Short mmCIF file of C-alpha atoms in Angstrom, two decimals:
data_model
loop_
_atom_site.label_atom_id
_atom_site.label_comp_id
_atom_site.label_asym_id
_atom_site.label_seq_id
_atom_site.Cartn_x
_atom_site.Cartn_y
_atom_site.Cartn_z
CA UNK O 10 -49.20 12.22 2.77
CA UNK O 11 -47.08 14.76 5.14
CA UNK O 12 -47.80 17.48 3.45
CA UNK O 13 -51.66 16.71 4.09
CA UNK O 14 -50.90 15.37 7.68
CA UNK O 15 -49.79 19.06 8.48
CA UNK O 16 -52.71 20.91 6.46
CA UNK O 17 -54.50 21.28 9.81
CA UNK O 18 -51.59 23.20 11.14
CA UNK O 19 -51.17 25.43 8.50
CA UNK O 20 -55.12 26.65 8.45
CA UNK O 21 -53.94 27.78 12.08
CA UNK O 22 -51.27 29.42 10.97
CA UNK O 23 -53.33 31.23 8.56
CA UNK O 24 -55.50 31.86 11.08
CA UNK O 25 -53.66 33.64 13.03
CA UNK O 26 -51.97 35.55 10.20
CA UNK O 27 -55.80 36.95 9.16
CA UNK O 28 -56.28 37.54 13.29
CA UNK O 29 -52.98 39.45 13.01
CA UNK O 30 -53.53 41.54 9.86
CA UNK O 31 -57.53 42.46 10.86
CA UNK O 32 -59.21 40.60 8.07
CA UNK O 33 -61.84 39.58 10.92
CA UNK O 34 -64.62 38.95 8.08
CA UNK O 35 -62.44 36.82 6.29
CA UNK O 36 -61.14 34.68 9.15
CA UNK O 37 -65.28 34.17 9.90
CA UNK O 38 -65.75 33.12 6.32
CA UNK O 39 -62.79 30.76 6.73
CA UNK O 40 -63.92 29.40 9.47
CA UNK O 41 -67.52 28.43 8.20
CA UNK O 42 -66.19 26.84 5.08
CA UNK O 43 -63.78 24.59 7.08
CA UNK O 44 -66.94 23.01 9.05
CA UNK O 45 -68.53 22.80 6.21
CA UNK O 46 -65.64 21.28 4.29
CA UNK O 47 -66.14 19.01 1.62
CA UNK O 48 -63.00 17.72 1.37
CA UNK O 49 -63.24 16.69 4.82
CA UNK O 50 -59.33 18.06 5.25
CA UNK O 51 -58.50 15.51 2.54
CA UNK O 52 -58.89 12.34 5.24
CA UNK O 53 -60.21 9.52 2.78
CA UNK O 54 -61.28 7.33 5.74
CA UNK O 55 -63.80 10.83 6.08
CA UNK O 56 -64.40 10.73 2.67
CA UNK O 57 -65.11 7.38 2.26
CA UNK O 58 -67.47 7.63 5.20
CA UNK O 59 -69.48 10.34 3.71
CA UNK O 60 -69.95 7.99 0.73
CA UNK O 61 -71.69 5.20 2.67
CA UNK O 62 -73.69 7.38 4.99
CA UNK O 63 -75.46 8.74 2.01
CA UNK O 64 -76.18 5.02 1.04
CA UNK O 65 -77.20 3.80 4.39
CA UNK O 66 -79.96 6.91 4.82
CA UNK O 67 -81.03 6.35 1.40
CA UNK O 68 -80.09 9.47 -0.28
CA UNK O 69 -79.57 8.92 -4.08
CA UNK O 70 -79.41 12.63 -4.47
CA UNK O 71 -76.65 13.66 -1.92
CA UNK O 72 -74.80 10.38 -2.87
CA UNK O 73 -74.53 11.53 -6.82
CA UNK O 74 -73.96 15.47 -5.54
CA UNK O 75 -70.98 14.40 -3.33
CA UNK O 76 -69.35 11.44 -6.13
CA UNK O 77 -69.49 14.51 -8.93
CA UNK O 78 -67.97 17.20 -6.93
CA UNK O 79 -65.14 14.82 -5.96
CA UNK O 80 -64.85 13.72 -9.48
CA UNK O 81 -64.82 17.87 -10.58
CA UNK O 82 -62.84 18.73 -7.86
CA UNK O 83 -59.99 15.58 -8.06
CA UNK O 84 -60.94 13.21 -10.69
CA UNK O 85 -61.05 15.50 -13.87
CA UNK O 86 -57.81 16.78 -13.56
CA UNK O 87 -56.36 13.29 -13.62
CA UNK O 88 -54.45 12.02 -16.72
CA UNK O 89 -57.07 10.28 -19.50
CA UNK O 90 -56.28 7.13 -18.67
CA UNK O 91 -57.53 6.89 -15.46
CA UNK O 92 -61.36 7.74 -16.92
CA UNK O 93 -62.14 4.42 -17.09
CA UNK O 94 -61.73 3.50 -13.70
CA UNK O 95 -63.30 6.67 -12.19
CA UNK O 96 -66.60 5.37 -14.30
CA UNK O 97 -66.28 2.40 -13.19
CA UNK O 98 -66.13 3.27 -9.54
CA UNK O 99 -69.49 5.31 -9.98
CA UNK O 100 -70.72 2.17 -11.58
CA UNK O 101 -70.27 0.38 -8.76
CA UNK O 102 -71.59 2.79 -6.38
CA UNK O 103 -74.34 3.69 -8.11
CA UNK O 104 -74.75 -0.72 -7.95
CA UNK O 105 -74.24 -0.73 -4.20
CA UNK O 106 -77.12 1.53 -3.37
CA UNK O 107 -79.30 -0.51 -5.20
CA UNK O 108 -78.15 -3.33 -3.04
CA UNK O 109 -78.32 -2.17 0.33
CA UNK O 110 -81.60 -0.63 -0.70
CA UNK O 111 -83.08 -4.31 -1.76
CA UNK O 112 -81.19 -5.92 1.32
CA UNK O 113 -83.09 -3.31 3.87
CA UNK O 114 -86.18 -3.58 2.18
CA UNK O 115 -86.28 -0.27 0.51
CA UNK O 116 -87.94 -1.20 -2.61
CA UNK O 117 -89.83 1.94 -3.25
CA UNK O 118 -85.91 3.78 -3.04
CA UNK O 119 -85.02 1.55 -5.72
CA UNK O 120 -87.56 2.54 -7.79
CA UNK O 121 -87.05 6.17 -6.98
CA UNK O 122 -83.55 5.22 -8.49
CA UNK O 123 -84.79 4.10 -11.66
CA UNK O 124 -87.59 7.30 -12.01
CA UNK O 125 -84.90 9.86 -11.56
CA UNK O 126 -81.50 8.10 -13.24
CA UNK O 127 -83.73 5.70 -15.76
CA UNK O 128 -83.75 7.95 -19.03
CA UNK O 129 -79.54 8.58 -17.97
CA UNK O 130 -78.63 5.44 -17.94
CA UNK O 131 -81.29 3.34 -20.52
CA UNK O 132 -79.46 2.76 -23.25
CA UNK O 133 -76.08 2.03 -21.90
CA UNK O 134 -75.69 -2.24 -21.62
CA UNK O 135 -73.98 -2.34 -18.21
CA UNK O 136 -77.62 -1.25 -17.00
CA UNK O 137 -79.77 -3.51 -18.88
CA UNK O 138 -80.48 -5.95 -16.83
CA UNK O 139 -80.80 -3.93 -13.70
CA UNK O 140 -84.44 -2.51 -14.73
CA UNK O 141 -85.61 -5.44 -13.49
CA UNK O 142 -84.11 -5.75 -10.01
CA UNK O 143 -86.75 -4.00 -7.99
CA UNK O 144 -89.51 -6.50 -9.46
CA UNK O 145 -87.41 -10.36 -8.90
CA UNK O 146 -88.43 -11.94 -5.78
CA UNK O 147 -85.40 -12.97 -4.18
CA UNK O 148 -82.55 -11.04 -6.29
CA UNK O 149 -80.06 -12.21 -3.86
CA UNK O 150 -80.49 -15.96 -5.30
CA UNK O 151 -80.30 -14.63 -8.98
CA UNK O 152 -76.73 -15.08 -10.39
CA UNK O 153 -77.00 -12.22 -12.37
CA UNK O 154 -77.20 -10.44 -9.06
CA UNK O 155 -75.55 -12.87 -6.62
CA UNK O 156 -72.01 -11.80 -6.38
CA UNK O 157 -73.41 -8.53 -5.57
CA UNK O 158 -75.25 -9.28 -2.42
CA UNK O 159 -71.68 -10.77 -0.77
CA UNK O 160 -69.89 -9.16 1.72
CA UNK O 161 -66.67 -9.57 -0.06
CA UNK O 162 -67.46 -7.63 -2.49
CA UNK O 163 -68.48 -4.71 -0.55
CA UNK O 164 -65.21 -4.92 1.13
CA UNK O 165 -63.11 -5.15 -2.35
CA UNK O 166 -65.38 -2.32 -3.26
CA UNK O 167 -64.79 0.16 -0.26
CA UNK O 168 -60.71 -1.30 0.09
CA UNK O 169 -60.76 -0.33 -4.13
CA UNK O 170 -62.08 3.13 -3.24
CA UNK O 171 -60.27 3.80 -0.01
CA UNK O 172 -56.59 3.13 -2.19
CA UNK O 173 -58.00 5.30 -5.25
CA UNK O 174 -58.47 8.38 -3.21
CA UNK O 175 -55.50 8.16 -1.27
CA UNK O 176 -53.40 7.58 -4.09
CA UNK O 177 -55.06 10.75 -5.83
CA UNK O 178 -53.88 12.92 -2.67
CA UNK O 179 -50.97 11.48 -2.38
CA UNK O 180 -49.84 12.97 -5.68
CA UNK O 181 -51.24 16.27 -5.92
CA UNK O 182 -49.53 19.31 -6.82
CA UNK O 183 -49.17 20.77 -3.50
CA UNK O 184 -49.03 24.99 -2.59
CA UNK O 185 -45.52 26.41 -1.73
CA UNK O 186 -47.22 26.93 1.86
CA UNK O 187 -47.95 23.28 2.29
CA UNK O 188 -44.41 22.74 0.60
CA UNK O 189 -42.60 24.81 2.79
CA UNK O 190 -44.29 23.45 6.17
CA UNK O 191 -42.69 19.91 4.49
CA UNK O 192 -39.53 21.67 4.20
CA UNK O 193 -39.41 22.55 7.92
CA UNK O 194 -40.41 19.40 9.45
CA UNK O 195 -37.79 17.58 6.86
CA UNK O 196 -34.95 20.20 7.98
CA UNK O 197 -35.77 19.47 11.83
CA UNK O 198 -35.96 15.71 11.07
CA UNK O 199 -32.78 15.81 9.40
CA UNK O 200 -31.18 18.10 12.19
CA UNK O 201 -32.09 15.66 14.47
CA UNK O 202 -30.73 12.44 13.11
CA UNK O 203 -27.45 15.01 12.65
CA UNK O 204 -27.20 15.14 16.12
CA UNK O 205 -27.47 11.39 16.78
CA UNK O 206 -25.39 10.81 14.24
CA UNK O 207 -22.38 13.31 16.01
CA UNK O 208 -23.24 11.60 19.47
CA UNK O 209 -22.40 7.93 17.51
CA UNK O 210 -19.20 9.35 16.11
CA UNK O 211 -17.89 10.86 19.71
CA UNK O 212 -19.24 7.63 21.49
CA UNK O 213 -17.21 5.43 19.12
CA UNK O 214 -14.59 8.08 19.06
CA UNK O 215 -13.84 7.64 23.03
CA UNK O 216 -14.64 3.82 22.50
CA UNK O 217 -11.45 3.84 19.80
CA UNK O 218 -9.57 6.08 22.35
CA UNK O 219 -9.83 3.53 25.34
CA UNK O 220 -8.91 0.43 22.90
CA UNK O 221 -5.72 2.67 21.54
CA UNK O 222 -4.57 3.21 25.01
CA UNK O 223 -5.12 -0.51 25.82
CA UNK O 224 -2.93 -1.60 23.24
CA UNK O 225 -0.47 1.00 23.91
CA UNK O 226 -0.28 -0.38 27.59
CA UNK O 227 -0.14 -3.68 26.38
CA UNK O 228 2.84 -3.24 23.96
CA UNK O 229 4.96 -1.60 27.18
CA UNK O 230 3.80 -4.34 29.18
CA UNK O 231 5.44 -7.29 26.21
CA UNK O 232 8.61 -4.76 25.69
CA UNK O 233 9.13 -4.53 29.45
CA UNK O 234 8.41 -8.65 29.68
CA UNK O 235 10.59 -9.13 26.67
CA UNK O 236 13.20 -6.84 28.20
CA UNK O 237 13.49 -8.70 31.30
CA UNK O 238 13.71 -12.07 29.59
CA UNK O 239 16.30 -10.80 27.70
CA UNK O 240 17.81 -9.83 30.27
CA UNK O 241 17.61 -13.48 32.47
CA UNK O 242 19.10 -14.90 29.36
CA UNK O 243 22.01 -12.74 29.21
CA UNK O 244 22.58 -13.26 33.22
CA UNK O 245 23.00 -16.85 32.85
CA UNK O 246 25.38 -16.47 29.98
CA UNK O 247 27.66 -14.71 32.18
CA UNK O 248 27.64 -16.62 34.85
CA UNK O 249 28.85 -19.43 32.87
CA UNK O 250 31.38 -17.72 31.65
CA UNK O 251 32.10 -16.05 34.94
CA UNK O 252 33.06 -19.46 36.40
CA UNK O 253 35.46 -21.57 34.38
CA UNK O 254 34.91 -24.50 37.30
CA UNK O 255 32.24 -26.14 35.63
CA UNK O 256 34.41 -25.91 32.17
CA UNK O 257 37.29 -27.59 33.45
CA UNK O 258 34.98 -30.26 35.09
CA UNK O 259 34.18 -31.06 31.71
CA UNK O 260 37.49 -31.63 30.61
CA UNK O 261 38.63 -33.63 33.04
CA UNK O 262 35.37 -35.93 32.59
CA UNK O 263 35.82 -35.78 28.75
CA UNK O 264 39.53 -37.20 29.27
CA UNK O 265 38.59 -39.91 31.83
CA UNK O 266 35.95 -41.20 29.80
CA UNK O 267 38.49 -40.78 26.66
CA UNK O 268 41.05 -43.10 28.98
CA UNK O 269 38.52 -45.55 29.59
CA UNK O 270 37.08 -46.07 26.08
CA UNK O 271 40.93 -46.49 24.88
CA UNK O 272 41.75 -49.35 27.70
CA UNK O 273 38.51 -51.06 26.63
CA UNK O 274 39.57 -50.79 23.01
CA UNK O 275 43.01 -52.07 23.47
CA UNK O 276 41.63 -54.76 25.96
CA UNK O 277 39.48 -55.90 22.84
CA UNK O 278 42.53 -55.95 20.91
CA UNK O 279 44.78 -58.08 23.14
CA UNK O 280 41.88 -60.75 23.29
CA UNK O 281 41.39 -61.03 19.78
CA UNK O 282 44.62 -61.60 18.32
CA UNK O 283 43.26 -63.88 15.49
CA UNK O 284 41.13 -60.81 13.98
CA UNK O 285 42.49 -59.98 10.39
CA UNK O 286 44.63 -56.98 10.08
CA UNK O 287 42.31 -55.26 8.65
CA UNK O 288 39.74 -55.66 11.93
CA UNK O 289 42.80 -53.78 13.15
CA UNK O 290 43.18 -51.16 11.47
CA UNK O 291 39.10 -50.06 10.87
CA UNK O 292 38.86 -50.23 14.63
CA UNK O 293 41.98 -47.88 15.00
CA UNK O 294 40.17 -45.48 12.64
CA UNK O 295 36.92 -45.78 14.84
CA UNK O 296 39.47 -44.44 18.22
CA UNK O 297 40.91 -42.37 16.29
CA UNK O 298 37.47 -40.39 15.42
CA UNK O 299 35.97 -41.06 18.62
CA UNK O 300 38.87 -39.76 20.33
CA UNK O 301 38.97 -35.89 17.95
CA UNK O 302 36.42 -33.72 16.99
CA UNK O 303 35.53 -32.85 13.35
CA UNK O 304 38.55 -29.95 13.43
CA UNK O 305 40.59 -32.54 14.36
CA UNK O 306 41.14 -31.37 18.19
CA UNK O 307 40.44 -34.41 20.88
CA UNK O 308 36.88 -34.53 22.17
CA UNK O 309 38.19 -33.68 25.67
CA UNK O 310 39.24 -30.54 24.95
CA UNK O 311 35.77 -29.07 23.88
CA UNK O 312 34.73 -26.16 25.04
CA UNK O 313 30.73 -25.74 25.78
CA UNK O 314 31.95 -21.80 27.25
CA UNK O 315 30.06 -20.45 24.19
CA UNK O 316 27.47 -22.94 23.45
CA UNK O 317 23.66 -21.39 23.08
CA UNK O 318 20.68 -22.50 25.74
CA UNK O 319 18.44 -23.32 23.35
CA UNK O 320 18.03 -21.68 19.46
CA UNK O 321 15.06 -20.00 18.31
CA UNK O 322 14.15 -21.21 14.82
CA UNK O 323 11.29 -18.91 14.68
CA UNK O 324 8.94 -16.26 17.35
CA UNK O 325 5.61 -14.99 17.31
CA UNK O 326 3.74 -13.21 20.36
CA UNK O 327 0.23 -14.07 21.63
CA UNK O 328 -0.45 -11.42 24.27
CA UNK O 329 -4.18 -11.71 24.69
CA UNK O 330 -3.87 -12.65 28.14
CA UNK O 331 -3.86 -10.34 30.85
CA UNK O 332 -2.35 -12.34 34.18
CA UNK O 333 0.61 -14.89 33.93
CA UNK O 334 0.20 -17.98 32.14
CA UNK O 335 -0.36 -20.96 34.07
CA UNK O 336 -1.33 -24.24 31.48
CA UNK O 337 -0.62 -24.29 27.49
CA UNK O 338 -0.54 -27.38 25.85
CA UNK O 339 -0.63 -28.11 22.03
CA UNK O 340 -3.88 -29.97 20.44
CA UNK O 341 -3.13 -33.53 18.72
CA UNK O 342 -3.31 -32.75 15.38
CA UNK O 343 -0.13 -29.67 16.43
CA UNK O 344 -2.63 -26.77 14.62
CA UNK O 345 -4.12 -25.61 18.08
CA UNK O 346 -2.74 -24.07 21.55
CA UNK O 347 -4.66 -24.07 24.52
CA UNK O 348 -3.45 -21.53 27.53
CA UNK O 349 -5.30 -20.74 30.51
CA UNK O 350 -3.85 -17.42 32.68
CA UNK O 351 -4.06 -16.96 36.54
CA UNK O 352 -7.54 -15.03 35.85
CA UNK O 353 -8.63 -18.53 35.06
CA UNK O 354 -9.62 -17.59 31.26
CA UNK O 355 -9.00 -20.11 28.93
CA UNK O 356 -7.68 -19.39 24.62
CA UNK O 357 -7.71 -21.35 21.90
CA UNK O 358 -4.69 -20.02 19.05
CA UNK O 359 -3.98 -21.20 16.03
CA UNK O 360 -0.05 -21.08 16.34
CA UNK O 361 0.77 -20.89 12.74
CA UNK O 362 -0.60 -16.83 12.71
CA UNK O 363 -3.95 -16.84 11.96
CA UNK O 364 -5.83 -15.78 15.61
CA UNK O 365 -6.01 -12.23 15.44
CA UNK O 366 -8.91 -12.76 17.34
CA UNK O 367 -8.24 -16.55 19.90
CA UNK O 368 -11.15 -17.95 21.44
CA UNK O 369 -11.88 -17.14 25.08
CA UNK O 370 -13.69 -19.33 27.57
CA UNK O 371 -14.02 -17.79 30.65
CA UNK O 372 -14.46 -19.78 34.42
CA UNK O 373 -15.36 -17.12 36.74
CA UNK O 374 -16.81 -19.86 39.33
CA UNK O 375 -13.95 -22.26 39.56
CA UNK O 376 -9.94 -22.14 39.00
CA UNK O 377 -8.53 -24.71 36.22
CA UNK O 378 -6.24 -26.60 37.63
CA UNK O 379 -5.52 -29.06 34.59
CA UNK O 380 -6.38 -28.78 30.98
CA UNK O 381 -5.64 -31.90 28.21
CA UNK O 382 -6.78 -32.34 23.85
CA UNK O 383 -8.73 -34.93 23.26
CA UNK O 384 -6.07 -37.37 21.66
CA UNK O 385 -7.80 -38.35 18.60
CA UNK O 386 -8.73 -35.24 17.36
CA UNK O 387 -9.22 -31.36 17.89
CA UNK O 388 -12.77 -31.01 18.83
CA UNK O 389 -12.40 -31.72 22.56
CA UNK O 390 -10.94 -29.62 25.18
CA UNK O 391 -10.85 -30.85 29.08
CA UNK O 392 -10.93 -28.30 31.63
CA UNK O 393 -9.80 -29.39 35.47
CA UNK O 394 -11.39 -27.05 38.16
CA UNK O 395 -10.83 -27.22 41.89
CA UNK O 396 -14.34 -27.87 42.42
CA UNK O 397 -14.70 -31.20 41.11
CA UNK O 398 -15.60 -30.13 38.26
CA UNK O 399 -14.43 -31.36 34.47
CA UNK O 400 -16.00 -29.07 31.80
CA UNK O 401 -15.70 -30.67 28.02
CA UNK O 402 -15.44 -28.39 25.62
CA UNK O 403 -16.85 -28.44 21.97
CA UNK O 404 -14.33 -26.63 19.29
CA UNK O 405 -17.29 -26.76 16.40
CA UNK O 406 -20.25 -25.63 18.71
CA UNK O 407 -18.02 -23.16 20.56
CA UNK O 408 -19.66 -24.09 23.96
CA UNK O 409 -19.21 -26.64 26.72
CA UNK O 410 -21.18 -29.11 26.11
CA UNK O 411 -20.32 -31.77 29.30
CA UNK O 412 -19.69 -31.39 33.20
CA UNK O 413 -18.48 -34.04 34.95
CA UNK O 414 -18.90 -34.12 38.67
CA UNK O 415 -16.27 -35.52 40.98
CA UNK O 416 -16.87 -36.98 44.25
CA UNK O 417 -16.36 -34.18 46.37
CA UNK O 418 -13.37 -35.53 48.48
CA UNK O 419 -11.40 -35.30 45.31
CA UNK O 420 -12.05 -32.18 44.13
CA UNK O 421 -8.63 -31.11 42.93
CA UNK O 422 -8.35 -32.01 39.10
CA UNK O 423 -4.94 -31.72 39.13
CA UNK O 424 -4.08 -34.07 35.69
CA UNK O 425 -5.81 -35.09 32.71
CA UNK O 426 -4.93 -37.44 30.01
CA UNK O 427 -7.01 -38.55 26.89
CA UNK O 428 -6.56 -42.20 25.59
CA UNK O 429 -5.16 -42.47 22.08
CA UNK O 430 -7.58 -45.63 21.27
CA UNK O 431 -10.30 -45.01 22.75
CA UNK O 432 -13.31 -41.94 23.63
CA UNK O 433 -12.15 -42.23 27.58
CA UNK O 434 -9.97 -40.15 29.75
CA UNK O 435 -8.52 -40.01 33.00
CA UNK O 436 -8.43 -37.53 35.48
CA UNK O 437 -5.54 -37.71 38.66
CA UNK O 438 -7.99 -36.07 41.36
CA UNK O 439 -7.46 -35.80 45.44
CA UNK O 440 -8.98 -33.71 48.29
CA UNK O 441 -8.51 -30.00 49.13
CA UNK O 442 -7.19 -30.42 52.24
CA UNK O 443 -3.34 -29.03 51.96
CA UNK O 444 -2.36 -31.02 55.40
CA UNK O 445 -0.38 -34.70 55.05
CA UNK O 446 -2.92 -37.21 54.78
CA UNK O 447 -4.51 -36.51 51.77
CA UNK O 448 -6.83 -38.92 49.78
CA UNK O 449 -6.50 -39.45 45.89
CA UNK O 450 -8.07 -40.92 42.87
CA UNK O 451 -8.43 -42.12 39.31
CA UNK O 452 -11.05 -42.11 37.39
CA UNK O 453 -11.58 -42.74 33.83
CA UNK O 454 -14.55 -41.05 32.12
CA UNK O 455 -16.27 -42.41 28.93
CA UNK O 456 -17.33 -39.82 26.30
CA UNK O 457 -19.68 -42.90 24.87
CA UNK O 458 -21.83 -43.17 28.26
CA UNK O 459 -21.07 -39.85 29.58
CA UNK O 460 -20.16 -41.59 33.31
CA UNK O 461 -17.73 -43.01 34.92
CA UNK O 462 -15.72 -46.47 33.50
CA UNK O 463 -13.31 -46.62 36.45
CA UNK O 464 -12.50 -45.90 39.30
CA UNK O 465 -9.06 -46.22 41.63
CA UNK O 466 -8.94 -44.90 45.68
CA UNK O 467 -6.31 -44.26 48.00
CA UNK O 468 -5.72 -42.92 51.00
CA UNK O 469 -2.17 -41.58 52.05
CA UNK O 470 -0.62 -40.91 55.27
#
């Protein structure tokens, strides 16, 4: 319907063209005809209206006028099968006057109906038994005429109608004026969304601009971390190999204990001199291995100058977090790592590569001071604040779904530790005050009750 939404627009615009051009006369003529308009600027709801104003004042003549102009004017140029329904919507109508006639008392309009229309319609069988309406007593009761006197059926009636005629408009052959007015409002529609469309791309654009240059800054920041641990590493290589002291320590404690294993063995010996010979000679074999290495150099003379700090079977990064790390601590089935940075934000990794994107729980009220698995399985994490506090939580409902409260003279939840048997925990706790006498506790917490099971005091000096 936007080409007929817009018709009122373009009789301006031809308005103004005829205004513009001098056809005065014509632009009067115009003018007149669009008051009196019968196709009420193609607005059904209008339409429809006209339709049931004739019925309510009782005009059988204007109502049949206005139905057959609408059916020359609309109807007739439908395809053939639509006929049918187009009588039948007279039909019922033609039915409904009757009815609202009968219902207002307007017998003598009825009959007027049947002394004007009678010698059209006798004859046809959907009228036969409608001849006798004006003379039953209460036609309302009949149930030949019964359905007709419900509301509901007026309203399926004018609903039926209403759709018909919009339908009908809806897909008419339009002029190329109408067309082109559709054209224009499509065009600035479409330029529009164009531009909203280009604002989206260069607001994601600068969005994908600030990531790139937050992963570039994080990459420098590993390299330079990486860099300097690197370099640590090779700084206490050399200073091992810088002083020899410590080497020759070595030695000398590798050949004293060498001395004092052999007088022990050969203390052995002289006590048991009724051992077989062959006692004898396995525990000769047993100094002689003891006392050399695999290359067959004595133990004592092993150098450690070029043995490794630790070896790295295997490395993979995690830098999500943004501060230094404070806590990490493996879950107890070994699939999960928790670490919790100096910004007090908490991740959950999967260490075996697959948390491209970790979990984040974020304590922007409190600083976690302590964080422990629950030891029989990975879907409990406890958080230790430094307000008392001891947030649980949940790995499958991704929230926290417990606070404990500490007493608040031990606020510092400094340890936790799940129990391996049971659903408890314990928590090391003591005061904030920094000075020397400092009080302390442990409690244990049950994840049955939700409260405390235990609870051990002190106070130290």
């Amino acid at each position: 319907m936007l080409g007929m939404s817009s018709l009122h627009q373009v009789d301006e615009l031809v308005k103004e063209y005829l205004l513009f051009r001098g056809f005065t006369a014509t632009f009067r003529v115009m003018e007149a005809e669009i008051k009196t308009d019968k196709d009420k600027g193609f607005q059904v709801d209008k339409i429809v209206d006209e339709l049931l104003g004739a019925i309510a004042n009782g005009d059988i003549q204007a109502l049949v006028d206005y139905y057959r102009y609408l059916d020359l004017r609309f109807f007739s140029r439908l395809d053939n099968r639509f006929q049918r329904t187009i009588k039948k919507f007279e039909l019922c109508l033609l039915r409904h006057y009757l009815i609202h006639a009968i219902q207002h008392k307007k017998r003598d309009k009825v009959i007027e109906f049947f002394d004007v229309y009678g010698t059209e319609i006798h004859g046809k069988p959907e009228w036969s038994q409608w001849f006798a309406l004006p003379y039953i007593k209460n036609p309302s009761n009949d149930p030949i005429f019964e359905t007709f006197f419900s509301k509901q059926w007026v309203d399926n009636y004018t609903i039926s109608l209403y759709n018909f005629l919009a339908t009908t408009f809806q897909n008419m052959p339009l002029p190329s004026l109408l067309t082109f007015n559709i054209d224009r409002i499509q065009r600035k529609s479409q330029q529009t969304e164009i531009e909203n469309l280009k604002n989206t791309i260069e607001s994601q654009k600068a969005i994908l601009e600030a990531r790139e240059n937050d992963v570039a800054k994080l990459k420098h920041e590993v390299m330079e971390t990486r860099k300097e641990m690197t370099d640590g590493i090779s700084m206490i290589r050399n200073r091992r190999r810088a002083n020899p002291t410590n080497t020759q320590d070595g030695h000398q404690k590798n050949s004293t204990f060498n001395n004092t294993k052999t007088d022990s063995v050969a203390k052995i010996r002289k006590s048991d001199d009724n051992s077989t010979a062959d006692s004898e000679s396995i525990t000769a074999a047993v100094d002689d291995d003891s006392l050399k290495s695999k290359d067959g150099t004595p133990s004592g003379d092993i150098s450690t100058e070029d043995e490794e700090p630790f070896l790295i079977v295997s490395q993979e990064e995690f830098t999500e977090h943004a501060s230094s790390i404070t806590h990490a601590k493996f879950s107890s089935q070994g699939d999960l790592i928790a670490s919790c940075d100096m910004d007090n934000i908490v991740r959950i990794w999967n260490h075996r590569g697959q948390s491209s994107n970790p979990l984040k729980i974020r304590n922007n009220s409190s600083n976690v001071l302590s964080l422990e698995w629950d030891a029989k399985s990975d879907r409990f994490l406890y958080l230790g604040t430094d307000t008392g506090l001891i947030r649980v939580y949940n790995m499958e409902s991704k929230s926290v779904i417990q606070e404990f409260v500490m007493d608040e003279s031990y606020s510092r939840i400094s340890q936790l530790s799940s129990s391996p048997m049971e659903p408890i925990f314990v928590c090391a706790s003591s005061s904030n005050n920094l000075q020397s006498n400092t009080k302390s506790a442990l409690v244990a917490w049950s994840m049955k009750t939700m409260s405390a099971c235990v609870q051990l005091s002190w106070f130290r000096e």
